[in-house]
Short mmCIF file of C-alpha atoms in Angstrom, two decimals:
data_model
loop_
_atom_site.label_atom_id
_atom_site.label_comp_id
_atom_site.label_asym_id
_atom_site.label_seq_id
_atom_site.Cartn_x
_atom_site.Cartn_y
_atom_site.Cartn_z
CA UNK A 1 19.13 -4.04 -9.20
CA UNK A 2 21.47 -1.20 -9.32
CA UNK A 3 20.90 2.17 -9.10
CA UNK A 4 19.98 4.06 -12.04
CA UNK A 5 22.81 4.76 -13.26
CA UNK A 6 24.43 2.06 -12.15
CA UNK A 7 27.29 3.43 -11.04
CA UNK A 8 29.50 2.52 -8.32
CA UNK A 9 29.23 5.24 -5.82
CA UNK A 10 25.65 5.70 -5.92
CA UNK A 11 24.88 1.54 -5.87
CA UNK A 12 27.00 1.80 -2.61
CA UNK A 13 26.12 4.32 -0.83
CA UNK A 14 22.28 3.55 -1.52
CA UNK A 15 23.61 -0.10 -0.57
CA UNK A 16 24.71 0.93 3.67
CA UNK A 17 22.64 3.63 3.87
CA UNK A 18 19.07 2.23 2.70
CA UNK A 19 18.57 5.60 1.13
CA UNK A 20 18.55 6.79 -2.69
CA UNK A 21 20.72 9.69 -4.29
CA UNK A 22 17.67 12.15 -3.68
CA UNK A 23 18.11 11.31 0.27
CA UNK A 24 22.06 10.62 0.81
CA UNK A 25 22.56 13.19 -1.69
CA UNK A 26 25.60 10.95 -3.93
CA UNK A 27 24.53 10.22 -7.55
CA UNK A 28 28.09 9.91 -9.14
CA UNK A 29 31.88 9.76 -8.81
CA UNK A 30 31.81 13.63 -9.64
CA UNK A 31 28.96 16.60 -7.73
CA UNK A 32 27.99 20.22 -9.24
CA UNK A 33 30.06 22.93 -7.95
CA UNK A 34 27.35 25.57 -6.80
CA UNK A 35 26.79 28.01 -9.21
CA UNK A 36 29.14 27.16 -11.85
CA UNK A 37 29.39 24.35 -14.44
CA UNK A 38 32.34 22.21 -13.23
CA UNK A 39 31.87 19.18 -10.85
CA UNK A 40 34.13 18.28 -8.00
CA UNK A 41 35.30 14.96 -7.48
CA UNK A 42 32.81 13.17 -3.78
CA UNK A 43 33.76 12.37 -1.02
CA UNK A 44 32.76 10.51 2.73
CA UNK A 45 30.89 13.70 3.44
CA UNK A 46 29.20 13.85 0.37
CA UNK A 47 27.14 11.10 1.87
CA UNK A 48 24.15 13.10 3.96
CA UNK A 49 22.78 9.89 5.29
CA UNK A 50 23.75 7.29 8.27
CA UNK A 51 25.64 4.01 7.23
CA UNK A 52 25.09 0.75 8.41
CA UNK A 53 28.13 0.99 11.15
CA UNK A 54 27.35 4.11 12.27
CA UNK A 55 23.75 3.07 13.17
CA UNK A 56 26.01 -0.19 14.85
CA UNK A 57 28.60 1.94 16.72
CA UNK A 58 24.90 4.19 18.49
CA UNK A 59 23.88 0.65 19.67
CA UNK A 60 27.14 -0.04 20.81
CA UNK A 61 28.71 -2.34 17.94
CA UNK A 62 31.75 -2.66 16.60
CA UNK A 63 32.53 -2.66 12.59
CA UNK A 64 35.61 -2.96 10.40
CA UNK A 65 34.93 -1.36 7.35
CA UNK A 66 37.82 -1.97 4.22
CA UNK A 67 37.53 -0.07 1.25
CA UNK A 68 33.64 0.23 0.39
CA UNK A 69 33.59 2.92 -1.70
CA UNK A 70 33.16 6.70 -0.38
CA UNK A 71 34.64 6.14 2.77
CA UNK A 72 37.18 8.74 2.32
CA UNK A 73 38.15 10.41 4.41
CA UNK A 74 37.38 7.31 6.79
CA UNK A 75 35.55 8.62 9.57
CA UNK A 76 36.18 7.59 13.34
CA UNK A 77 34.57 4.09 14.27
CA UNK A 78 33.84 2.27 16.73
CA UNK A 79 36.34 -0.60 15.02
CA UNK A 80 38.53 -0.36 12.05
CA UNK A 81 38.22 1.66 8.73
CA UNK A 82 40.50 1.43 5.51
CA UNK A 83 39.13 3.97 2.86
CA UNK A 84 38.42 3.21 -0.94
CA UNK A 85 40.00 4.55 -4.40
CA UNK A 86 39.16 8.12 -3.49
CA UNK A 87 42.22 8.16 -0.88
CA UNK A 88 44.91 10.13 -2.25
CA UNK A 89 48.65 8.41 -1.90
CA UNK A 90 50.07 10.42 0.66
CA UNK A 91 46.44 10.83 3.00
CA UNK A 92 45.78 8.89 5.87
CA UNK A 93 43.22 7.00 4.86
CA UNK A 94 42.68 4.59 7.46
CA UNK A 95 41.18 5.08 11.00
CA UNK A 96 42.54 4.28 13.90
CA UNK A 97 45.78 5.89 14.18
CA UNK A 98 49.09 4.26 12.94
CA UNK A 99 46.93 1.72 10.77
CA UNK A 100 47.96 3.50 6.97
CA UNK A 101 51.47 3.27 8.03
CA UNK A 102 50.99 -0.12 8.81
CA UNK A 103 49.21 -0.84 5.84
CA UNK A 104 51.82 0.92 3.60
CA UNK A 105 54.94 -0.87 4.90
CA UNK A 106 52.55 -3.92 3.65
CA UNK A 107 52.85 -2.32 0.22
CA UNK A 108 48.73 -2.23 -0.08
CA UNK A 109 47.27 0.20 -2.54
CA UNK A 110 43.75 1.64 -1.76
CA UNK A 111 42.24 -0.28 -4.36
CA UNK A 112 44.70 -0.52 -6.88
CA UNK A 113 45.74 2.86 -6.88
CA UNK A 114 43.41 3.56 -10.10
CA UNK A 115 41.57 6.63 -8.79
CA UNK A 116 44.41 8.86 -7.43
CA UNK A 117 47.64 7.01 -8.92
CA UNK A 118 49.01 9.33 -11.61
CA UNK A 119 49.90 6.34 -14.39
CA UNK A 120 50.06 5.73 -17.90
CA UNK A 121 49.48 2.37 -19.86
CA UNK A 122 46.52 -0.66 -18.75
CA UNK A 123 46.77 -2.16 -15.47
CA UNK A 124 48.86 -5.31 -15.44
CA UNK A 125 47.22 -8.91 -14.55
CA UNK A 126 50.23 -9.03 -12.23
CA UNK A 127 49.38 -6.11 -10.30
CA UNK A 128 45.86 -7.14 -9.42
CA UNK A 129 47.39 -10.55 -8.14
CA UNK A 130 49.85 -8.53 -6.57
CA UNK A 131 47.58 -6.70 -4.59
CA UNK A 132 44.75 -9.25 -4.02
CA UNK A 133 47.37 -11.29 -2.23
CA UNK A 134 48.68 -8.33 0.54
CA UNK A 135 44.72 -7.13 0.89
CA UNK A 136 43.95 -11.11 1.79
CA UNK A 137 46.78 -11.36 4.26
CA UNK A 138 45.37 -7.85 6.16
CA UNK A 139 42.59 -8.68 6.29
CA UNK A 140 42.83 -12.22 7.82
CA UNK A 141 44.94 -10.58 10.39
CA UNK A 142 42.41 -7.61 11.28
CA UNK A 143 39.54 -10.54 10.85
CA UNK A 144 41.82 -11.84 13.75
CA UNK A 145 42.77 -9.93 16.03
CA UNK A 146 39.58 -7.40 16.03
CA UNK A 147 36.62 -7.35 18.41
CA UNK A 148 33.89 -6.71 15.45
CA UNK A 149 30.45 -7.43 15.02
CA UNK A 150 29.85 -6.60 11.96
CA UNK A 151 32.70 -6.42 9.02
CA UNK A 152 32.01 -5.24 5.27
CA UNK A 153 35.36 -5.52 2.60
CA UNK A 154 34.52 -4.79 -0.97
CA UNK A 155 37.03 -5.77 -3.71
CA UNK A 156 36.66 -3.13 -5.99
CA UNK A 157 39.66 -4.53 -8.40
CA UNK A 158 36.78 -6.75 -10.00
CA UNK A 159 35.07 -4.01 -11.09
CA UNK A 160 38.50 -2.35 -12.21
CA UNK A 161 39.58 -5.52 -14.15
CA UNK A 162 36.53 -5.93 -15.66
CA UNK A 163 36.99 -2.11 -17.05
CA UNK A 164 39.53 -3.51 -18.94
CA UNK A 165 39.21 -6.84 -19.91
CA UNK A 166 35.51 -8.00 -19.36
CA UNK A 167 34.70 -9.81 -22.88
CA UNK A 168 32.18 -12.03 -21.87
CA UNK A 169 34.48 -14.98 -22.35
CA UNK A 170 34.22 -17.39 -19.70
CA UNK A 171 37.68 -18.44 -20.21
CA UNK A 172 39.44 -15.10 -19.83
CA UNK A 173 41.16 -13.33 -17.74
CA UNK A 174 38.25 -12.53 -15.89
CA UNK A 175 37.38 -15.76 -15.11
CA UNK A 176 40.59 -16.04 -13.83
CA UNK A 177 39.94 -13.07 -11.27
CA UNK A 178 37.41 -14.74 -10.40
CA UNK A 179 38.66 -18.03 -9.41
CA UNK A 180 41.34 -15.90 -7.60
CA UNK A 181 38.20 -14.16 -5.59
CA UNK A 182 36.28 -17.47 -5.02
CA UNK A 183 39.93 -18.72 -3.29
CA UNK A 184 40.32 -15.49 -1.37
CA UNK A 185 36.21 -15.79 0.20
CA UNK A 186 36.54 -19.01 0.56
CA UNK A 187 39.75 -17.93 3.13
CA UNK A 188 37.66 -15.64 5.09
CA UNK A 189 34.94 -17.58 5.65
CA UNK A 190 37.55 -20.21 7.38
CA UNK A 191 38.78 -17.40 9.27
CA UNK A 192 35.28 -16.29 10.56
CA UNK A 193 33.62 -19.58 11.48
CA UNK A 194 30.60 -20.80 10.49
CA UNK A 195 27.93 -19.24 13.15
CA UNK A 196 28.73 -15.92 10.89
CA UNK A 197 26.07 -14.30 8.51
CA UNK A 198 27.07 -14.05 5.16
CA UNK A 199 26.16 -11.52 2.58
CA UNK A 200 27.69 -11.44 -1.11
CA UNK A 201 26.74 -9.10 -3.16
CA UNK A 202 27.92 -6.46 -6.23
CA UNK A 203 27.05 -2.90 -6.87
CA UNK A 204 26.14 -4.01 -10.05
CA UNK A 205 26.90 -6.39 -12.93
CA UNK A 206 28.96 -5.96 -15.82
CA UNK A 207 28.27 -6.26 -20.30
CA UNK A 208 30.29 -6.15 -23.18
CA UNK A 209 28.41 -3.41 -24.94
CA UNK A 210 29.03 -3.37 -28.83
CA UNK A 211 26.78 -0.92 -29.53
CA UNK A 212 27.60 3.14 -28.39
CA UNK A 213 25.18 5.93 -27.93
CA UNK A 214 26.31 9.26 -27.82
CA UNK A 215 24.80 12.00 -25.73
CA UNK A 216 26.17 15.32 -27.02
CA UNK A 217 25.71 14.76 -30.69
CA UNK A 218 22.45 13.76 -29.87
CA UNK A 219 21.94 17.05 -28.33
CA UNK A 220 23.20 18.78 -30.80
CA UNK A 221 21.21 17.12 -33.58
CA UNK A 222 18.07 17.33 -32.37
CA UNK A 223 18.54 21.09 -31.63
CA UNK A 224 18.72 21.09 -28.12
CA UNK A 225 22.48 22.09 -27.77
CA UNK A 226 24.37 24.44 -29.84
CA UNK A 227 28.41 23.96 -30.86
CA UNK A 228 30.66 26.76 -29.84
CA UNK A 229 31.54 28.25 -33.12
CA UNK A 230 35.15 28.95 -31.38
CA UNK A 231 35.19 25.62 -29.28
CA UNK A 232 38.13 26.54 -26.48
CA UNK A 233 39.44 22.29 -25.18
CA UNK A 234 41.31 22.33 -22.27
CA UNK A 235 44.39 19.60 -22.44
CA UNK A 236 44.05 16.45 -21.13
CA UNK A 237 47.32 15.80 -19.33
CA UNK A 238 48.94 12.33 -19.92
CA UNK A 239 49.72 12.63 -16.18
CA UNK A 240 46.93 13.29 -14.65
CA UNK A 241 44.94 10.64 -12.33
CA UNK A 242 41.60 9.34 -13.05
CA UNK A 243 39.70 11.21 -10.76
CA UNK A 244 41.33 14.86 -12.59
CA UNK A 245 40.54 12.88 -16.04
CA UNK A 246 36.79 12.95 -15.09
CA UNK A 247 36.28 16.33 -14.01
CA UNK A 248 38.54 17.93 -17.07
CA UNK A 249 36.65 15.57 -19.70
CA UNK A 250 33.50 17.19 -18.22
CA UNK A 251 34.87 20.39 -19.15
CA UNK A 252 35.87 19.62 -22.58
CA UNK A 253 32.28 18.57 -23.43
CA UNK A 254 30.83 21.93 -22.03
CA UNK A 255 33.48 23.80 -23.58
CA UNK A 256 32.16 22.45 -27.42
CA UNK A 257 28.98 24.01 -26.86
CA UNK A 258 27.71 27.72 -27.44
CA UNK A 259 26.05 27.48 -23.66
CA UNK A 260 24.11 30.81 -23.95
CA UNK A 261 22.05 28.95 -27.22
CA UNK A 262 21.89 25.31 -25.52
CA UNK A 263 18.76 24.20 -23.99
CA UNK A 264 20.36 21.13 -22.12
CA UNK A 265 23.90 19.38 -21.65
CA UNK A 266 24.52 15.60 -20.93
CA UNK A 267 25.71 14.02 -17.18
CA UNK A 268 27.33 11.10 -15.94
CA UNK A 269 26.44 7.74 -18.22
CA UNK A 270 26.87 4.21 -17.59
CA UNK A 271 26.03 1.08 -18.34
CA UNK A 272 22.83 1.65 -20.62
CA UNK A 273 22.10 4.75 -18.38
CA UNK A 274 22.39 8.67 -18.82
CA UNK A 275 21.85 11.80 -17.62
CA UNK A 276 20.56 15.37 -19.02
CA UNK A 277 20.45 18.57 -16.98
CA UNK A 278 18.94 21.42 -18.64
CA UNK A 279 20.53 24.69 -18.21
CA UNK A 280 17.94 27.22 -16.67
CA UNK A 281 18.49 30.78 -16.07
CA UNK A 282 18.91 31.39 -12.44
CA UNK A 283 20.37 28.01 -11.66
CA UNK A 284 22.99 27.84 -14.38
CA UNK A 285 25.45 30.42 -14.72
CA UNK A 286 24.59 31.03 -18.52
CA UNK A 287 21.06 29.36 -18.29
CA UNK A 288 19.12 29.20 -21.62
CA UNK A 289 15.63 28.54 -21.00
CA UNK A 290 13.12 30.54 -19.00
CA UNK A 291 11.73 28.68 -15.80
CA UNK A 292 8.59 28.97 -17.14
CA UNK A 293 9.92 27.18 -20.06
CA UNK A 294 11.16 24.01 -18.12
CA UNK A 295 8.16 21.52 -18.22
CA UNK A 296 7.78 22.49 -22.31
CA UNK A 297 11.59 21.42 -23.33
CA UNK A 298 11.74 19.02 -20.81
CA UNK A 299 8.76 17.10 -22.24
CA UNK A 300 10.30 17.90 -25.87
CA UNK A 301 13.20 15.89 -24.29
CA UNK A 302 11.42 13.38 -23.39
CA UNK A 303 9.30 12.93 -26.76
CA UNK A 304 12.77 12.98 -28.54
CA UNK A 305 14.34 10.79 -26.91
CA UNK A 306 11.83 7.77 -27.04
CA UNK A 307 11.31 8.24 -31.08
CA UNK A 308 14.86 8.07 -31.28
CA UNK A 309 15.45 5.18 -34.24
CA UNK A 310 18.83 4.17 -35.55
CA UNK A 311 19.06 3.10 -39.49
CA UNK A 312 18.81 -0.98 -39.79
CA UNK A 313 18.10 -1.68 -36.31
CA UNK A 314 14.20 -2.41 -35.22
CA UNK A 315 12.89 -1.13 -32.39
CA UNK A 316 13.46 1.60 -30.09
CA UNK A 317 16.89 3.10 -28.71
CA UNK A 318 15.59 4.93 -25.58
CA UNK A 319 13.51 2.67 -23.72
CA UNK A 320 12.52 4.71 -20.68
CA UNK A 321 12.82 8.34 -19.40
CA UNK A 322 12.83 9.03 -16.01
CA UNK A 323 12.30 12.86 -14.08
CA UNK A 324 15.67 12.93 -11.84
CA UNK A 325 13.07 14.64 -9.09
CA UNK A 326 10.38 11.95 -9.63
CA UNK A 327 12.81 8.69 -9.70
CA UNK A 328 14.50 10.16 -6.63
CA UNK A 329 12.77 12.75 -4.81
CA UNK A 330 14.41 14.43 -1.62
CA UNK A 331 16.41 17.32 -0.26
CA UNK A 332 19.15 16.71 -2.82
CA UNK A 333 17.60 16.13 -5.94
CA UNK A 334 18.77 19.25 -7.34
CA UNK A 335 22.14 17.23 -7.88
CA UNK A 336 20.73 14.92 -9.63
CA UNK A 337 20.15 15.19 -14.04
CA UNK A 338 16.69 16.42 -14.36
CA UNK A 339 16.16 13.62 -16.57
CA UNK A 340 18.00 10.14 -16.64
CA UNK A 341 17.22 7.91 -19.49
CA UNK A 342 17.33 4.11 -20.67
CA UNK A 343 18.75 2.84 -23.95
CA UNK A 344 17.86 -0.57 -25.03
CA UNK A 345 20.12 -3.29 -23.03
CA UNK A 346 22.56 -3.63 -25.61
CA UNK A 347 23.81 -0.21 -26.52
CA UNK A 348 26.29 1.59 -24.38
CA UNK A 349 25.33 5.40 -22.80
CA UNK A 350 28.80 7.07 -23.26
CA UNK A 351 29.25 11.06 -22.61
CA UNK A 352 32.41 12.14 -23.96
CA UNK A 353 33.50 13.54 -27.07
CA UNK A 354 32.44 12.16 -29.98
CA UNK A 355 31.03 13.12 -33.76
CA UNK A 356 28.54 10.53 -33.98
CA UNK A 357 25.16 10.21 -32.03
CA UNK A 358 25.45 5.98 -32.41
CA UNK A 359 28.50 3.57 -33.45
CA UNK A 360 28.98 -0.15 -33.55
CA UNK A 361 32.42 -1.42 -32.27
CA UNK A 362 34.44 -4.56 -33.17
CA UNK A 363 35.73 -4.65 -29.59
CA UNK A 364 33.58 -4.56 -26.97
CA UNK A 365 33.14 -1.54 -24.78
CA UNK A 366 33.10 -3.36 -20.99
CA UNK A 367 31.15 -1.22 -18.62
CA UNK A 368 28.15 -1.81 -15.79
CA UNK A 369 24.58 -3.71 -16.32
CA UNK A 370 21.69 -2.58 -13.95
CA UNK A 371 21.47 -6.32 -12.59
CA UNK A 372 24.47 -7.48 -9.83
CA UNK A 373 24.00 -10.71 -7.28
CA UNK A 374 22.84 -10.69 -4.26
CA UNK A 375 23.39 -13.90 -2.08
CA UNK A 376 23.22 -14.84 1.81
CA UNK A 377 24.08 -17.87 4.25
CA UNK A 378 24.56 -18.49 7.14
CA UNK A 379 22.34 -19.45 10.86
CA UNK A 380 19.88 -16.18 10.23
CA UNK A 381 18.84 -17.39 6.65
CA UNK A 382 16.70 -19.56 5.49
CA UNK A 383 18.39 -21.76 2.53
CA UNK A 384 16.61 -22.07 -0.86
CA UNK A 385 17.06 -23.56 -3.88
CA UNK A 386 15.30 -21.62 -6.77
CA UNK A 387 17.06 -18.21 -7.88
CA UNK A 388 15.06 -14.97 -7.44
CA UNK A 389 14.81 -11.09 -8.96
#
């Protein structure tokens, strides 16, 4: 299982650290600027908890770390770091010193460039081949020529491929990637020997979601937000990375809303999952409810949301409702939603704009699913046959 949301740079963090979003303190690509509405995009030090090679370097072991996501800026280990999607072009984003240069006369791309590369248009096939192929070549070298005891790569261009393309079609171009991956791993593990331990394993899986579920007109709706009578958008600039598309689409939603008459506002979503923080006085800059009032709306949330029904479709659309504080407790659960809820597996959680609360699509909206894989060989495990949870 993911985390909940399952959402890449919570499911990894939570993944080397051993700790949850209430504890490491990273719930989502984007974190609440203090006293203010706007979110910033993470980064390494977002992360308030120790990683696996940072425990490894205090007992005196060497890691090389390549592009697991928030790892930049990379910090200084004992071993090699390459950071993930979060490195701007023109940082150094690899630890020790010289190693970006060497990496860009290579022509890598943290991670296809996605994140930080300002670009119009879909990502090309090509270009993921491209840069599979130069990423495989490093890292057989660095597998190589290092002194490491313990390595972790993560190939996040999966996960950006199957953004675009994932149909659930096991002849696609997915499949493809795939095959391309299975090639690549089966490289490594040639290049590492068989006495290594072997773990394989996603952040999550992925679904073709046909069915959409809009927060904000939910909201709205059901009386718990209010639309700005003068609704003020800021532009969405054709040029502007991914990572500036988040935090200015955040903005646009807030901006449609009279904030001063809106109870609550929606968060991140993905996969199935969502988030609602409710805007208090004293914690939100133009807070709407009274502390005292909290527990009241929030259960009037919660009542809402689970008798949610959609015309012509049986059964429920909200399937749980979690308390942010309660599903993650700790000294940073004040950046987390204060409630995070569940739609039925087939129906997408989406958060931007939109006029309807729920739409059905002809082509499929690809995004995460709660449930990744999780496999291990190697001398330290024991082999078995059967498949577990």
């Amino acid at each position: 299982e993911s985390t909940k949301v399952p959402i890449s740079s919570a499911a990894w963090v939570g993944a080397v650290t051993g700790k949850h979003p209430g504890i490491n303190g990273v719930y989502s690509f984007m974190e609440p600027v203090e006293a203010s509405y706007d979110v910033k995009l993470i980064s390494s030090r977002s992360n308030q908890a120790s990683p696996l090679w940072r425990i490894l370097g205090w007992n005196g072991m060497r890691s090389l770390v390549f592009n697991v996501p928030v790892t930049f800026p990379p910090e200084h280990v004992d071993g090699v770091m390459v950071g993930c999607m979060l490195s701007p072009f023109d940082a150094d984003y690899a630890y020790p010193a010289g190693l970006t240069e060497r990496l860009r006369a290579r022509g890598f791309v943290p991670d296809l460039g996605v994140w930080r590369e300002k670009r119009t248009g879909k990502l090309s096939f090509e270009r993921v081949e491209e840069q599979l192929a130069i990423k495989e070549k490093i890292l057989i070298e660095l597998l190589g020529e290092q002194d490491w005891d313990f390595s972790m790569i993560v190939f996040k261009d999966l996960d950006v491929w199957c953004h675009q393309a994932y149909d659930a079609d096991l002849q696609g171009s997915v499949a493809r990637h795939y095959e391309l991956l299975d090639a690549t791993l089966g490289r490594l593990l040639a290049t590492v020997g068989a006495d290594v331990d072997v773990v394989l394993m996603s952040d999550h899986g992925f679904e073709a979601y046909r069915k959409s579920f809009f927060i904000q007109p939910w909201l709205v709706q059901n009386g718990f937000a209010a639309q700005s009578t003068q609704p003020n958008v800021t532009p969405l600039l054709d040029s502007a990375n991914l990572a500036e598309r988040r935090a200015i689409e955040h903005q646009q939603l807030l901006e449609q809303l009279d904030l001063s008459r809106s109870a609550a506002f929606g968060l991140a979503c993905e996969a199935n999952y969502g988030g609602i923080r409710l805007n208090i006085k004293g914690r939100e800059p133009r807070g709407a409810i009274e502390p005292a009032q909290v527990e009241r709306v929030r259960k009037q949330l919660i009542d809402a949301l689970l008798a949610t029904r959609i015309e012509g479709r049986a059964g429920p659309v909200v399937t749980h409702v979690f308390r942010g504080e309660q599903l993650y407790p700790g000294p940073f659960a004040a950046r987390l939603p204060d409630l995070v809820f569940e739609l039925a597996p087939d129906i997408a959680a989406r958060s931007e704009l939109a006029e309807v609360v729920y739409g059905e699509h002809t082509e499929p909206w690809s995004d995460h699913h709660l449930e990744g894989i999780f496999i291990t060989a190697g001398p330290s495990f024991a082999a078995r046959t059967e498949r577990g949870d």
